[in-house]
Coordinates of C-alpha atoms in Angstrom, one line a residue:
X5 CA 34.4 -5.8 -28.3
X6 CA 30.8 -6.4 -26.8
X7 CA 29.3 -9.2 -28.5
X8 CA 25.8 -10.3 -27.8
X9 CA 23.7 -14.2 -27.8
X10 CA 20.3 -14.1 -27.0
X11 CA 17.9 -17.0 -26.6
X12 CA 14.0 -17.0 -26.2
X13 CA 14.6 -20.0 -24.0
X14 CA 11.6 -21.0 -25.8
X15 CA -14.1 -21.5 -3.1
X16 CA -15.6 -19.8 1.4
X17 CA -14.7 -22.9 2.9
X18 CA -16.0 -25.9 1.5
X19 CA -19.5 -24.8 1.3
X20 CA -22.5 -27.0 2.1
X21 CA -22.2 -29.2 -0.2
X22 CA -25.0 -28.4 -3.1
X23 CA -25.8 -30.2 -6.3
X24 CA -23.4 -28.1 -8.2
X25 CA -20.2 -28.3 -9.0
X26 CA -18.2 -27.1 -6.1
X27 CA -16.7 -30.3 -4.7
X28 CA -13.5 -31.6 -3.7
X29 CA -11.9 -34.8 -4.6
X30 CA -11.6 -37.5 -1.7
X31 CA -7.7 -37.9 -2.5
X32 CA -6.5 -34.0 -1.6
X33 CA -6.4 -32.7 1.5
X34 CA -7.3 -28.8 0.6
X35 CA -8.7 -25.4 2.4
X36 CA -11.3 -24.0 -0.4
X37 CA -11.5 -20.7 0.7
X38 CA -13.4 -17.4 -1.7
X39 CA -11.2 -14.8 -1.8
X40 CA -11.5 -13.0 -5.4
X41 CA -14.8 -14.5 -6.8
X42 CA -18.1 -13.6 -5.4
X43 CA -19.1 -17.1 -5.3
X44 CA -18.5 -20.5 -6.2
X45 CA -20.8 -23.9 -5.9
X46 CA -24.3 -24.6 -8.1
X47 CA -27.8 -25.2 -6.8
X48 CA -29.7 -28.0 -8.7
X49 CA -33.3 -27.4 -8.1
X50 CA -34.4 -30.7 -10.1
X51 CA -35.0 -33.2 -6.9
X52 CA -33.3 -36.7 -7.3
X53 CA -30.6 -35.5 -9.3
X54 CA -27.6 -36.9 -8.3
X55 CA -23.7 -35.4 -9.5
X56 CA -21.0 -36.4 -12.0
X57 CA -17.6 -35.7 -11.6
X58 CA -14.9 -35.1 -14.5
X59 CA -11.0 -34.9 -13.0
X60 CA -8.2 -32.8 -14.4
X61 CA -4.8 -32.8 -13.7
X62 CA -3.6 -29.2 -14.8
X63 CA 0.4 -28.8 -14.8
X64 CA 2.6 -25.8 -15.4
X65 CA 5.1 -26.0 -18.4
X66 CA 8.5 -27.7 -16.5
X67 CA 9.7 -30.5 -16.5
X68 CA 8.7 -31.2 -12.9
X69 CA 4.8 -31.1 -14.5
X70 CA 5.1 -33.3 -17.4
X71 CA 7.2 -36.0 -14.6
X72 CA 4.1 -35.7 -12.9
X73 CA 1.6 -36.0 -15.2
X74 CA 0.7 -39.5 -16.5
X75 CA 3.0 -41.8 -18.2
X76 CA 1.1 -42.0 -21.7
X77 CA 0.0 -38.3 -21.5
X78 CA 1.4 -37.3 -24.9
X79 CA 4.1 -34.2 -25.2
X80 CA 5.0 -35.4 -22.0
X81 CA 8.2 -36.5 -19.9
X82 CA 10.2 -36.3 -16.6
X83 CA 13.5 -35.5 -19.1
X84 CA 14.2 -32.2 -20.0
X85 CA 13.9 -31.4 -24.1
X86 CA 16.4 -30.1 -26.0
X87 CA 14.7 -26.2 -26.0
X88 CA 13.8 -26.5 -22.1
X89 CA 15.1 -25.6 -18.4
X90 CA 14.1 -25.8 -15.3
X91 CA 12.0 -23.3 -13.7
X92 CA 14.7 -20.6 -11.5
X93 CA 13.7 -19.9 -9.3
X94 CA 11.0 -22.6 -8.6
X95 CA 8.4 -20.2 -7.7
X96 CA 8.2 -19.8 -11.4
X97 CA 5.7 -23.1 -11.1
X98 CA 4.3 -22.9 -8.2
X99 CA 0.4 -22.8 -7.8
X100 CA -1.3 -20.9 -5.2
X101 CA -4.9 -21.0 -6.7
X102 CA -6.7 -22.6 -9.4
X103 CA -10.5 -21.7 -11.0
X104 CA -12.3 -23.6 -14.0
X105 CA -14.6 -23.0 -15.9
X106 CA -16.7 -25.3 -18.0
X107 CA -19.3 -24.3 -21.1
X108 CA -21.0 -26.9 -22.8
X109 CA -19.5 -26.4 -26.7
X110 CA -21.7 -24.7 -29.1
X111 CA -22.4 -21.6 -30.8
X112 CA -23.6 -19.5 -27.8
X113 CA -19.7 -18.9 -27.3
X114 CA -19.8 -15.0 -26.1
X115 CA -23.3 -15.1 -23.8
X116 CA -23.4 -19.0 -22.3
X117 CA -22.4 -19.3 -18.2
X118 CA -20.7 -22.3 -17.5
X119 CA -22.3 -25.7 -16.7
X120 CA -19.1 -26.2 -14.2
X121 CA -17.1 -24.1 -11.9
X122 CA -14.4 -25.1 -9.3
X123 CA -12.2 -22.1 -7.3
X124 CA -9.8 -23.6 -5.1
X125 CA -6.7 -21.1 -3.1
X126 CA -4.6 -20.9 -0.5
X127 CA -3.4 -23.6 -2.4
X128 CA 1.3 -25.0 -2.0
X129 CA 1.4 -26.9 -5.4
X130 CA 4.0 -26.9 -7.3
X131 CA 4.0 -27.8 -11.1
X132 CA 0.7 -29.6 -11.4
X133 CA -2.1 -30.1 -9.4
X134 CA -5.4 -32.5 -9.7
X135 CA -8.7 -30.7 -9.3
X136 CA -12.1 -32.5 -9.2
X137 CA -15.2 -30.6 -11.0
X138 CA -18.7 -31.6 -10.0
X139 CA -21.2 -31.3 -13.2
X140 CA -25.3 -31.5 -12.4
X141 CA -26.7 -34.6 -13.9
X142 CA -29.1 -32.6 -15.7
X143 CA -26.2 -30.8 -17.1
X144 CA -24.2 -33.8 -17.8
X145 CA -27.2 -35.5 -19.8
X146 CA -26.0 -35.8 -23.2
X147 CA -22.8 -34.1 -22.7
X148 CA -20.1 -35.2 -24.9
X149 CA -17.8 -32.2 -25.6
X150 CA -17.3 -29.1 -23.1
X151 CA -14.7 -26.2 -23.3
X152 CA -12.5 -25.7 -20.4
X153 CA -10.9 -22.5 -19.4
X154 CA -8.6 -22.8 -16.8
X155 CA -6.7 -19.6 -14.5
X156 CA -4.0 -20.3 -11.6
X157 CA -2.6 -17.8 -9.6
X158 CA -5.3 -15.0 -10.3
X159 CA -4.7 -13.0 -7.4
X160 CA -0.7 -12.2 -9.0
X161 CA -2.7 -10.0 -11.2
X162 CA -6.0 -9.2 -9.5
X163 CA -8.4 -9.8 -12.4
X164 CA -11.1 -11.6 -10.6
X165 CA -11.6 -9.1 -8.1
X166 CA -14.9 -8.0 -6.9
X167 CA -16.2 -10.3 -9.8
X168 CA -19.1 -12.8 -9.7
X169 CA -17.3 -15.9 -11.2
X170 CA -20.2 -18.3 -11.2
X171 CA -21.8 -15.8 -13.7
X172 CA -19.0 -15.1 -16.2
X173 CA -19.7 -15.8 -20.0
X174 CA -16.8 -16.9 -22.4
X175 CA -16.6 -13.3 -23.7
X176 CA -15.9 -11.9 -19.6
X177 CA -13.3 -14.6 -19.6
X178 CA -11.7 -13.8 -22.9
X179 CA -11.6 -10.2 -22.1
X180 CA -9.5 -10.3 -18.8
X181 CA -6.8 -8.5 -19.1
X182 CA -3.4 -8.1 -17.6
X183 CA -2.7 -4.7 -16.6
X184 CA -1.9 -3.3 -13.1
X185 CA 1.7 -5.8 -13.2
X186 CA 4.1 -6.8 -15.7
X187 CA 4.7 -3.7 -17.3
X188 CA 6.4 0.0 -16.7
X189 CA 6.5 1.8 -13.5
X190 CA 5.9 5.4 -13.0
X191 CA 9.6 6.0 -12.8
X192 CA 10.5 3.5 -16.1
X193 CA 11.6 0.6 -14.1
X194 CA 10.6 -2.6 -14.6
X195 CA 7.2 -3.5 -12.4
X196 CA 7.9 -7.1 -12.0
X197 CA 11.4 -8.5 -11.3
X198 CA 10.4 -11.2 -8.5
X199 CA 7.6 -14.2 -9.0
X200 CA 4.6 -12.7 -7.2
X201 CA 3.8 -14.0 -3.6
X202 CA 0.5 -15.4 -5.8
X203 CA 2.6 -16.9 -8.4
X204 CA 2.7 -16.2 -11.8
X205 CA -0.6 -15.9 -13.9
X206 CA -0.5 -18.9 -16.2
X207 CA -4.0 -20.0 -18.2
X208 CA -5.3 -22.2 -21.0
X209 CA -8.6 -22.3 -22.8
X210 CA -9.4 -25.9 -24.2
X211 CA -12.1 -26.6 -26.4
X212 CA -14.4 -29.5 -27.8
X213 CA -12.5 -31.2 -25.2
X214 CA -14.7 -35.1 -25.6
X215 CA -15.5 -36.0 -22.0
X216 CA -18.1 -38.2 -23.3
X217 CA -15.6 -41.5 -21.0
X218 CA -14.3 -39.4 -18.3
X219 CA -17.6 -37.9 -16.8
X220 CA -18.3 -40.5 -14.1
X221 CA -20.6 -40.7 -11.0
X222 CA -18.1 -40.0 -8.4
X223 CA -14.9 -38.4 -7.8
X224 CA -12.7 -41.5 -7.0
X225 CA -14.0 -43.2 -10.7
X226 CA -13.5 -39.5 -12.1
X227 CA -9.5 -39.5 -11.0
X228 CA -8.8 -42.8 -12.5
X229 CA -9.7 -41.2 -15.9
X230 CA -8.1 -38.1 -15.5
X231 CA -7.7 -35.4 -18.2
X232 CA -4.6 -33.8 -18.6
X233 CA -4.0 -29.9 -19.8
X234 CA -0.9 -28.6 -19.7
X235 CA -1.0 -24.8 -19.1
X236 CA 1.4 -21.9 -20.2
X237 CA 2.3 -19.0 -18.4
X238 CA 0.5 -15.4 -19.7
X239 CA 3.9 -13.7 -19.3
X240 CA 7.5 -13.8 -20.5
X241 CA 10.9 -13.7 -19.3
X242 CA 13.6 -11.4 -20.0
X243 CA 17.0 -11.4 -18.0
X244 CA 20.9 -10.4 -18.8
X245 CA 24.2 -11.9 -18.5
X246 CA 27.6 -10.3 -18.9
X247 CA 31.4 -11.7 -19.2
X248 CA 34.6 -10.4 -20.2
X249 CA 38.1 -11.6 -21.1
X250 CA 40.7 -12.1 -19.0
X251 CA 43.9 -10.6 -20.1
X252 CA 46.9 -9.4 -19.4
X253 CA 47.8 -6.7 -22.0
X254 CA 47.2 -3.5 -20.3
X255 CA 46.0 -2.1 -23.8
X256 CA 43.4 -4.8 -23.5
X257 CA 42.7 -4.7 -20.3
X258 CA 39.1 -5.7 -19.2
X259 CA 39.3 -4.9 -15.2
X260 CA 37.3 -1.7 -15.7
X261 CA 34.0 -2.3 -18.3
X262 CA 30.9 -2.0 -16.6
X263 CA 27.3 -1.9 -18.1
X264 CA 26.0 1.8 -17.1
X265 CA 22.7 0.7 -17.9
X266 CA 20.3 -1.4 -20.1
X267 CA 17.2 0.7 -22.4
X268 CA 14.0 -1.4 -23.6
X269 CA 12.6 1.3 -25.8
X270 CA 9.2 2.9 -25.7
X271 CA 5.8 1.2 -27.8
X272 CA 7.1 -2.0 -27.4
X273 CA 5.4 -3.3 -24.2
X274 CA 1.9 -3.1 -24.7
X275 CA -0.8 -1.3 -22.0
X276 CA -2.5 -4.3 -21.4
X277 CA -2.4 -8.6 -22.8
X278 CA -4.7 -11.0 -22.6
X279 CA -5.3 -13.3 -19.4
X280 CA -6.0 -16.4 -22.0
X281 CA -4.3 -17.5 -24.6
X282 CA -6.3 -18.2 -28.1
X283 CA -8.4 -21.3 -28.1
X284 CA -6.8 -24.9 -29.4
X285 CA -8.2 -28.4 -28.9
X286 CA -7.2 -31.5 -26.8
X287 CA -5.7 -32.4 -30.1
X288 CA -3.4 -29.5 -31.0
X289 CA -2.8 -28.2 -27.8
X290 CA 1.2 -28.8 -28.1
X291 CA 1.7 -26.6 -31.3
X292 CA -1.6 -23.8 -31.0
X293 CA -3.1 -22.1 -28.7
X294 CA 0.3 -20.7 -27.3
X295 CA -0.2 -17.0 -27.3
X296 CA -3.0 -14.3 -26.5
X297 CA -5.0 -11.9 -29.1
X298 CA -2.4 -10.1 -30.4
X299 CA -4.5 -8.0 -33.3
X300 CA -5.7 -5.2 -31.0
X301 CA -2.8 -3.9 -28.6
X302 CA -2.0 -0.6 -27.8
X303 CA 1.7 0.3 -26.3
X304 CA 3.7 2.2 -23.4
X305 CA 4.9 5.5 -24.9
X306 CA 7.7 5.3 -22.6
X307 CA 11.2 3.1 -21.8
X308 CA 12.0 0.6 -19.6
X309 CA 15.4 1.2 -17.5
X310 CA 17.5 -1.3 -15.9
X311 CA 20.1 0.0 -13.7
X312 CA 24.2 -0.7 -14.3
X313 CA 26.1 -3.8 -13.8
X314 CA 29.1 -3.4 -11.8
X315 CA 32.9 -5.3 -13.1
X316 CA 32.1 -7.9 -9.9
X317 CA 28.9 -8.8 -11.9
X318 CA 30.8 -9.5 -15.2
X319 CA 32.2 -12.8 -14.9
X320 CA 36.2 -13.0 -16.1
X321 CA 36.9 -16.1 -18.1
X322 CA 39.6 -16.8 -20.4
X323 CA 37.4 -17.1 -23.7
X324 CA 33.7 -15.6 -23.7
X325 CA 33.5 -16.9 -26.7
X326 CA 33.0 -20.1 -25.6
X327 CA 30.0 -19.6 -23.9
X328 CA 27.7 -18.8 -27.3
X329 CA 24.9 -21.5 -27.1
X330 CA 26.3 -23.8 -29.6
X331 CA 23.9 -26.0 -31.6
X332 CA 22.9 -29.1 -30.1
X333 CA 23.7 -27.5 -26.5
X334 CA 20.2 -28.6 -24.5
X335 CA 18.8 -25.2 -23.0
X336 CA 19.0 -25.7 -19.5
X337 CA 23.0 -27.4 -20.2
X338 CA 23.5 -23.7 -21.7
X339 CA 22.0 -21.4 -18.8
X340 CA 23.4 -24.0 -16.2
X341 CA 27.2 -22.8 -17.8
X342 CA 26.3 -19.4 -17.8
X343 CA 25.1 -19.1 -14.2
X344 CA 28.4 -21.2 -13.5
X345 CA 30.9 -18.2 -14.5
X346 CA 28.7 -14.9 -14.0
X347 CA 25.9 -13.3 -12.3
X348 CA 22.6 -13.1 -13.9
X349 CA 21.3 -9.4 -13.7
X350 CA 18.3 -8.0 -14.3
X351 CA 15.6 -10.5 -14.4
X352 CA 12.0 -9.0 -14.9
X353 CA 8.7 -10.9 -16.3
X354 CA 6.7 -8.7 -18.7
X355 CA 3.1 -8.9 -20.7
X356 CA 3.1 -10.5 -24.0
X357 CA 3.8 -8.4 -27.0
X358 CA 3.9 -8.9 -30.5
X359 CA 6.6 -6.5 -31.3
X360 CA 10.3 -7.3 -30.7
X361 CA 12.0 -5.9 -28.0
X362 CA 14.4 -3.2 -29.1
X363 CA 16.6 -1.2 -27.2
X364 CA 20.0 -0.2 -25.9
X365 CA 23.1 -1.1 -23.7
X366 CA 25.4 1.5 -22.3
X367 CA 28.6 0.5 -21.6
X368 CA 32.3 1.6 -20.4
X369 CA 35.5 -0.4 -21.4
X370 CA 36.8 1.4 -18.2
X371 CA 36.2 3.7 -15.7
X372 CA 37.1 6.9 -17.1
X373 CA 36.6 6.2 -20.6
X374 CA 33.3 7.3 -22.2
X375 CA 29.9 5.9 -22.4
X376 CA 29.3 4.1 -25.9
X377 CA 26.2 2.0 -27.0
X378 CA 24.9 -0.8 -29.2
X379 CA 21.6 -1.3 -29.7
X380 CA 19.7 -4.9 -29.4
X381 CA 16.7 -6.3 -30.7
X382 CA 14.7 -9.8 -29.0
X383 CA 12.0 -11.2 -31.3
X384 CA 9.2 -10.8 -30.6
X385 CA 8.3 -11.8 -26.8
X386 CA 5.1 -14.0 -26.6
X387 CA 3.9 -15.3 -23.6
X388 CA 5.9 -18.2 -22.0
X389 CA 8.8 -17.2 -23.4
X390 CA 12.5 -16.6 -22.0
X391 CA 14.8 -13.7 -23.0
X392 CA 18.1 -14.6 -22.1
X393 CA 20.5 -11.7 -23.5
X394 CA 24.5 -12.6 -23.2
X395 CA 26.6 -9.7 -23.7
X396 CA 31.1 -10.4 -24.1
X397 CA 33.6 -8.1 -23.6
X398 CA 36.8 -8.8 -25.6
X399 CA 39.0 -6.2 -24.2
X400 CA 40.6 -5.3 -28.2
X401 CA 38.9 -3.4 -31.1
X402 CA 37.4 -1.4 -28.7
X403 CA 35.1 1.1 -31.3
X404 CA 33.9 -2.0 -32.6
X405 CA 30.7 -3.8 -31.7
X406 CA 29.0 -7.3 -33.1
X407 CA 25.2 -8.5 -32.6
X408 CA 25.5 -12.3 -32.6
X409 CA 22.2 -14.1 -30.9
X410 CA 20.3 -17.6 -31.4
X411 CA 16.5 -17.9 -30.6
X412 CA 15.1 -20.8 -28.3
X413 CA 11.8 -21.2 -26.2
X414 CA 11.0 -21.5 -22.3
X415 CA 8.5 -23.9 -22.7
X416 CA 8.7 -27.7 -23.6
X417 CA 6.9 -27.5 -26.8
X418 CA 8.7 -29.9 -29.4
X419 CA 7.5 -27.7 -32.2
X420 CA 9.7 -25.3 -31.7
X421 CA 12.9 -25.2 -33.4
X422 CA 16.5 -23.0 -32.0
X423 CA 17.3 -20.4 -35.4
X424 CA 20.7 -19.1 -35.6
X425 CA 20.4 -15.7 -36.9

């Protein structure tokens, strides 16, 4: 019997320095070099104007971010939650660039360029990483509340290619798209199934953000009054994990099963997602602001394969049973176990979607028998978010099949509750 769990383990060196807002903050020692935006740095022409500086210490969603971020930061900690693991592989956080952009708040949402922008690659962060934004004076005059839209690792995707960044308007940033990765190959494989040399695309828009006590006159006074945004990556997680019984019945006999291969059906991974998530405030940014636009997709008329998993791939143990999440098991505890006793298979990162994730496993109890099925379905798979499918074989009631799965997060938002189905 085949049993499934599954768990939504939910720029250009430095250029002369100009009275805009390309600077870099006194305490990091980094190479600001243009490589995808067509320029970076402000020209103030009002003589006698000197700079402000606002600070922000951006961090991925791990628990190696929130450890770094400040001590009374709230929705933050350096202890794993309870719906939470650690990033595997550790690439999953790393940060190879950074750009942000900064709009004075207002009405003029779609058309306004930003009063702030700061590009900064080549970058060997991991987790979180402090970036100092130089604001005119002019523009800083009266400036209590800005939005903040904030991109690392652009290149993993390529959107800001060719592009003037400087120049961008709210409504260029909100309508990046994800597109060339994350998706379908040609051939119906996955396209991603390694972190990117870049990194993983991971954004955050943040807005009516009150800066009105953190824009100061220089960078060092700007650090001590650092704001903090935590970021979420644009993509999600899916991956597969297979054991069987050991027995010694030959009639129940488990030395032969292998997966023949894995189906994620057709119009369920979407053409294109959103770069950005949906706009939140510094106030509600732990519970909103967590996904993209999700009204307008279109989908892949075609399947995603992934290949078979061999007997050596399915771990034997002497109960499977026994490694179903159980409640009050902490997420990273639970994958931690499962990596202990079998091989994880089949890893891929994918583009948000707001459509579950049906599709089919192929299966042999052994090696001549026939090929049967059973069909699975993952709610739906929202950016930052972690499939993990566990599949059992029993080795008795062999026509038979039962669906069991739980739902969890791969991010550290407390809001989010583990459902038994």
């Amino acid at each position: 019997m085949l049993d499934f769990a599954k768990r939504k383990i939910c720029a250009n060196q430095l250029t002369n320095i100009m009275k805009g807002i390309a600077a870099l903050a006194p305490t990091l020692l980094l190479t600001l070099i243009l490589t995808s935006c067509m320029s970076d740095g402000y020209t103030d022409t009002a003589a006698g104007k000197s700079d402000t500086y606002i600070n922000l210490n951006v961090s991925t969603p791990t628990a190696q971010a929130r450890a770094n971020a400040p001590a009374n930061t709230a929705g933050t900690s350096g202890t794993l939650g309870q719906d939470e693991t650690n990033p595997s592989p550790d690439t999953e956080e790393k940060i190879t660039s950074i750009r942000v952009w900064a709009f004075k708040s207002g009405s003029d949402k779609a058309t306004a360029t930003p009063i702030g922008f700061k590009s900064e690659t080549n970058l060997t962060a991991q987790g979180s990483h402090k970036v100092s934004m130089m604001i005119t004076r002019k523009n800083a005059e009266n400036l209590h509340k800005i939005d903040l839209y904030i991109l690392l690792n652009a290149e993993s995707e390529g959107v800001l290619d060719g592009k003037d960044c400087i120049k961008m308007t709210r409504a260029d940033l909100e309508n990046l798209v994800i597109k060339n990765q994350f998706g379908i190959t040609a051939e119906g494989t996955a396209q991603t199934t390694v972190v990117p040399q870049a990194g993983l695309p991971i954004s955050r828009v943040i807005k009516e953000l009150d800066v009105t006590n953190n824009i100061k006159d220089n960078a060092t006074e700007a650090a001590q009054h650092s704001i903090h945004i935590p970021l979420i990556r644009a993509v999600s997680k899916l991956h597969f994990f297979f054991t069987r019984k050991k027995v010694k019945d030959k009639d129940k006999n488990t030395e032969g099963v292998e997966v023949t291969k894995i189906e994620v059906n057709e119009n369920v991974i979407p053409t294109q997602s959103s770069v950005f998530p949906t706009a939140t405030t510094d106030a509600n940014k732990e519970t909103e602001g967590l996904t993209g636009d999700l009204t307008s997709l279109s989908y892949l008329s075609q399947k995603m394969t992934f290949g078979s998993v061999a007997t050596k791939d399915i771990g034997p143990v002497s109960d499977p049973t026994s490694y179903i999440r159980k409640p009050g098991q902490t997420a990273e505890a639970y994958i931690t176990q499962l990596r202990g006793v079998t091989t994880e298979c089949h890893l891929s990162y994918l583009r948000e979607t707001d459509k579950e994730l049906t599709g089919t496993i192929y299966y042999k109890l052994n090696k001549s028998g026939a090929v049967k099925q059973t069909p699975f379905s993952i709610s739906k798979a929202y950016r930052n978010h972690e499939m993990v499918v566990y599949g059992y074989f029993l080795g008795d009631e062999e026509s038979t099949l039962t669906l069991k799965y739980y739902v969890a997060d791969w991010n550290e938002k407390k809001a989010t509750d583990i459902v038994f189905d």
